[in-house]
Amino acid sequence: MTGLEEALAAVPVIAVVRAAASRRLAAVLATLAGGGIRAAEVTMTTPGALEAIRWAARGGTEGVAVGAGTVLTAEAAREAVDAGAGYLITPAVLPEVIEEGRRLGVPVVPGAFTPTEILQAWRGGAALVKVFPASAAGGPGYVRDVLAPLPEVPLVPTGGVRIEDVPAYLRAGARAVGMGAPLLGDACADGDLAALASRARRLIGVVAQHLEEQG
């Protein structure tokens, strides 16, 4: 399995780290790791994203699969992988990024909204398909409806997913969920890191309870 697959097998959550400044990135990633999160993407729109990915890849967040998010071009894909990104995530179906990821040997998780886009991404070589924005698409019910005719596509709903929503998405058949603001809060902007750790532990508890109930 890839690092991402291993991480999601343990905890089916990808933390989405997006910030206006770079000063808190290492601390936020370390806090997420300490709270039990096993996969985190640093968006390429964040200043210092490549440096943070490089730091994480060199052991800054041991046990966490760190990837690059908001990857829009093949060039950005190469830069991210050169920095140590273990996977690439896009906000839309971008064939050049999917192709470059496959050439580089890293999973690509493209964003898609409609069934047509989801199937296009999957047939194009996506490792997983991000349903984005999930809350606008219709939440867990939409995921369930899409998976009825497309059960082979591993979906990762992202966008507006709250901690309390995670079990419903997983019951609907989602492979994992992506979580940004509901998990990160204001931690990237000098917010309380202890509060971030608490939210991460709460999320891990919610996931663990769901898995236990599923038997």
Short mmCIF file of C-alpha atoms in Angstrom, two decimals:
data_model
loop_
_atom_site.label_atom_id
_atom_site.label_comp_id
_atom_site.label_asym_id
_atom_site.label_seq_id
_atom_site.Cartn_x
_atom_site.Cartn_y
_atom_site.Cartn_z
CA MET A 1 0.00 0.00 0.00
CA THR A 2 1.03 3.60 -0.44
CA GLY A 3 1.62 5.78 2.60
CA LEU A 4 -1.76 7.41 2.01
CA GLU A 5 -3.57 4.08 1.83
CA GLU A 6 -1.92 2.91 5.03
CA ALA A 7 -2.82 6.16 6.77
CA LEU A 8 -6.46 6.02 5.73
CA ALA A 9 -6.72 2.35 6.71
CA ALA A 10 -5.80 3.47 10.24
CA VAL A 11 -7.76 6.75 10.36
CA PRO A 12 -10.01 7.60 7.37
CA VAL A 13 -9.41 11.34 7.54
CA ILE A 14 -7.23 13.76 5.55
CA ALA A 15 -6.61 17.03 7.38
CA VAL A 16 -6.59 20.01 5.01
CA VAL A 17 -4.01 22.57 6.13
CA ARG A 18 -4.55 25.94 4.44
CA ALA A 19 -3.08 29.11 5.90
CA ALA A 20 -2.38 32.74 5.05
CA ALA A 21 1.13 32.55 6.50
CA SER A 22 3.78 29.90 7.05
CA ARG A 23 4.82 30.54 10.63
CA ARG A 24 2.48 27.99 12.21
CA LEU A 25 2.67 25.15 9.67
CA ALA A 26 5.20 22.93 11.45
CA ALA A 27 3.46 23.38 14.80
CA VAL A 28 0.05 22.61 13.31
CA LEU A 29 1.29 19.49 11.53
CA ALA A 30 3.01 18.27 14.68
CA THR A 31 -0.14 18.91 16.72
CA LEU A 32 -2.28 16.97 14.24
CA ALA A 33 0.19 14.09 14.40
CA GLY A 34 0.14 14.14 18.19
CA GLY A 35 -3.66 14.11 18.14
CA GLY A 36 -3.75 10.92 16.10
CA ILE A 37 -4.30 12.23 12.57
CA ARG A 38 -2.44 10.07 10.04
CA ALA A 39 -2.87 12.02 6.78
CA ALA A 40 -2.55 15.75 6.14
CA GLU A 41 -2.36 17.83 2.99
CA VAL A 42 -0.66 21.21 2.87
CA THR A 43 -2.28 23.31 0.19
CA MET A 44 0.00 24.88 -2.39
CA THR A 45 -1.83 28.20 -1.90
CA THR A 46 -0.24 28.38 1.56
CA PRO A 47 3.01 30.40 1.81
CA GLY A 48 5.86 28.07 2.68
CA ALA A 49 3.91 24.96 1.67
CA LEU A 50 6.90 23.27 0.03
CA GLU A 51 9.15 23.98 2.99
CA ALA A 52 6.55 22.51 5.37
CA ILE A 53 6.18 19.41 3.20
CA ARG A 54 9.96 19.06 3.06
CA TRP A 55 10.19 19.35 6.85
CA ALA A 56 7.48 16.73 7.33
CA ALA A 57 9.04 14.37 4.80
CA ARG A 58 12.36 14.53 6.63
CA GLY A 59 10.77 13.21 9.81
CA GLY A 60 9.00 16.21 11.26
CA THR A 61 5.71 14.28 11.46
CA GLU A 62 6.67 10.65 11.80
CA GLY A 63 3.78 8.32 11.05
CA VAL A 64 1.81 10.91 9.09
CA ALA A 65 1.36 10.73 5.31
CA VAL A 66 1.82 14.31 4.13
CA GLY A 67 0.74 15.40 0.67
CA ALA A 68 0.23 18.57 -1.33
CA GLY A 69 -3.19 20.07 -1.93
CA THR A 70 -4.53 22.52 -4.51
CA VAL A 71 -2.05 21.19 -7.08
CA LEU A 72 -3.10 22.81 -10.36
CA THR A 73 -0.31 22.04 -12.84
CA ALA A 74 2.17 19.34 -13.75
CA GLU A 75 4.97 21.70 -12.73
CA ALA A 76 3.44 22.17 -9.28
CA ALA A 77 3.08 18.40 -9.02
CA ARG A 78 6.79 17.95 -9.70
CA GLU A 79 7.74 20.62 -7.18
CA ALA A 80 5.57 19.04 -4.51
CA VAL A 81 6.92 15.54 -5.08
CA ASP A 82 10.50 16.87 -5.15
CA ALA A 83 9.79 18.38 -1.72
CA GLY A 84 8.61 15.01 -0.45
CA ALA A 85 4.83 15.04 -0.95
CA GLY A 86 3.53 11.49 -0.81
CA TYR A 87 0.35 12.28 -2.75
CA LEU A 88 -1.30 15.11 -4.68
CA ILE A 89 -4.79 16.54 -4.28
CA THR A 90 -6.55 18.84 -6.73
CA PRO A 91 -9.79 20.85 -6.51
CA ALA A 92 -10.96 19.67 -9.95
CA VAL A 93 -10.35 17.00 -12.58
CA LEU A 94 -6.97 17.99 -14.04
CA PRO A 95 -5.69 15.30 -16.43
CA GLU A 96 -2.18 16.78 -16.60
CA VAL A 97 -1.78 16.49 -12.82
CA ILE A 98 -3.17 12.94 -12.77
CA GLU A 99 -0.81 11.93 -15.56
CA GLU A 100 2.18 13.58 -13.91
CA GLY A 101 1.38 11.94 -10.59
CA ARG A 102 1.26 8.54 -12.24
CA ARG A 103 4.58 9.24 -13.97
CA LEU A 104 6.11 10.24 -10.65
CA GLY A 105 4.64 7.24 -8.88
CA VAL A 106 2.46 9.08 -6.35
CA PRO A 107 -1.32 8.85 -5.84
CA VAL A 108 -3.47 11.69 -7.11
CA VAL A 109 -6.82 12.57 -5.54
CA PRO A 110 -8.67 14.91 -7.91
CA GLY A 111 -11.71 16.89 -6.90
CA ALA A 112 -15.00 16.24 -8.68
CA PHE A 113 -18.60 17.27 -8.17
CA THR A 114 -20.88 15.45 -10.61
CA PRO A 115 -21.08 11.72 -11.40
CA THR A 116 -19.61 12.48 -14.83
CA GLU A 117 -16.59 14.23 -13.30
CA ILE A 118 -16.19 11.51 -10.66
CA LEU A 119 -16.14 8.76 -13.29
CA GLN A 120 -13.81 10.79 -15.54
CA ALA A 121 -11.35 11.19 -12.67
CA TRP A 122 -11.50 7.51 -11.75
CA ARG A 123 -11.06 6.29 -15.32
CA GLY A 124 -8.25 8.80 -15.76
CA GLY A 125 -6.15 7.14 -13.07
CA ALA A 126 -7.18 8.75 -9.78
CA ALA A 127 -6.24 6.80 -6.65
CA LEU A 128 -9.26 8.26 -4.85
CA VAL A 129 -11.79 10.89 -5.90
CA LYS A 130 -12.47 13.92 -3.72
CA VAL A 131 -16.15 14.91 -3.76
CA PHE A 132 -15.92 18.68 -3.50
CA PRO A 133 -17.61 20.64 -2.08
CA ALA A 134 -19.33 17.80 -0.25
CA SER A 135 -21.78 19.88 1.79
CA ALA A 136 -23.01 21.70 -1.33
CA ALA A 137 -23.33 18.41 -3.20
CA GLY A 138 -25.84 17.10 -0.68
CA GLY A 139 -23.78 15.53 2.07
CA PRO A 140 -23.80 11.82 2.93
CA GLY A 141 -26.95 11.21 0.90
CA TYR A 142 -25.20 12.38 -2.25
CA VAL A 143 -22.25 10.09 -1.59
CA ARG A 144 -24.61 7.16 -1.11
CA ASP A 145 -26.50 7.97 -4.31
CA VAL A 146 -23.31 8.24 -6.39
CA LEU A 147 -21.93 5.00 -5.04
CA ALA A 148 -25.10 3.08 -5.95
CA PRO A 149 -24.13 2.98 -9.67
CA LEU A 150 -20.39 3.52 -9.08
CA PRO A 151 -19.54 1.29 -6.10
CA GLU A 152 -15.96 0.75 -7.24
CA VAL A 153 -14.97 4.43 -6.92
CA PRO A 154 -13.37 5.31 -3.56
CA LEU A 155 -14.80 8.70 -2.59
CA VAL A 156 -13.38 11.27 -0.18
CA PRO A 157 -16.02 13.93 0.56
CA THR A 158 -14.37 17.24 1.43
CA GLY A 159 -15.68 20.73 2.10
CA GLY A 160 -17.97 21.57 4.98
CA VAL A 161 -17.52 18.19 6.69
CA ARG A 162 -17.88 18.61 10.45
CA ILE A 163 -16.55 16.22 13.07
CA GLU A 164 -20.06 15.03 13.94
CA ASP A 165 -20.78 14.37 10.23
CA VAL A 166 -17.95 11.87 9.77
CA PRO A 167 -19.82 8.68 10.81
CA ALA A 168 -22.68 9.48 8.41
CA TYR A 169 -20.26 9.89 5.51
CA LEU A 170 -18.50 6.65 6.37
CA ARG A 171 -21.82 4.80 6.67
CA ALA A 172 -22.74 6.20 3.24
CA GLY A 173 -19.69 4.42 1.84
CA ALA A 174 -17.03 7.14 1.77
CA ARG A 175 -13.50 5.78 1.81
CA ALA A 176 -12.42 8.72 3.96
CA VAL A 177 -13.24 12.38 4.53
CA GLY A 178 -11.24 15.56 4.08
CA MET A 179 -11.51 18.11 6.89
CA GLY A 180 -10.35 21.71 6.87
CA ALA A 181 -11.78 24.50 9.03
CA PRO A 182 -14.01 22.32 11.25
CA LEU A 183 -10.85 20.52 12.41
CA LEU A 184 -8.14 23.19 12.01
CA GLY A 185 -10.18 26.12 13.32
CA ASP A 186 -7.89 29.13 13.76
CA ALA A 187 -4.82 27.08 14.62
CA CYS A 188 -2.95 28.21 11.50
CA ALA A 189 -3.52 31.85 12.46
CA ASP A 190 -2.05 31.82 15.97
CA GLY A 191 -5.06 30.01 17.43
CA ASP A 192 -4.91 27.66 20.39
CA LEU A 193 -2.91 24.54 19.51
CA ALA A 194 -4.25 22.77 22.57
CA ALA A 195 -7.76 23.28 21.17
CA LEU A 196 -6.62 21.81 17.85
CA ALA A 197 -5.22 18.77 19.66
CA SER A 198 -8.52 18.40 21.50
CA ARG A 199 -10.52 18.53 18.24
CA ALA A 200 -8.19 15.97 16.68
CA ARG A 201 -8.63 13.62 19.63
CA ARG A 202 -12.39 14.12 19.51
CA LEU A 203 -12.37 13.26 15.81
CA ILE A 204 -10.31 10.13 16.44
CA GLY A 205 -12.78 9.13 19.14
CA VAL A 206 -15.76 9.62 16.82
CA VAL A 207 -14.09 7.51 14.13
CA ALA A 208 -13.12 4.79 16.59
CA GLN A 209 -16.67 4.61 17.94
CA HIS A 210 -18.04 4.33 14.41
CA LEU A 211 -15.63 1.53 13.51
CA GLU A 212 -16.49 -0.31 16.72
CA GLU A 213 -20.21 -0.05 15.98
CA GLN A 214 -19.60 -1.40 12.48
CA GLY A 215 -17.96 -4.42 14.06
#
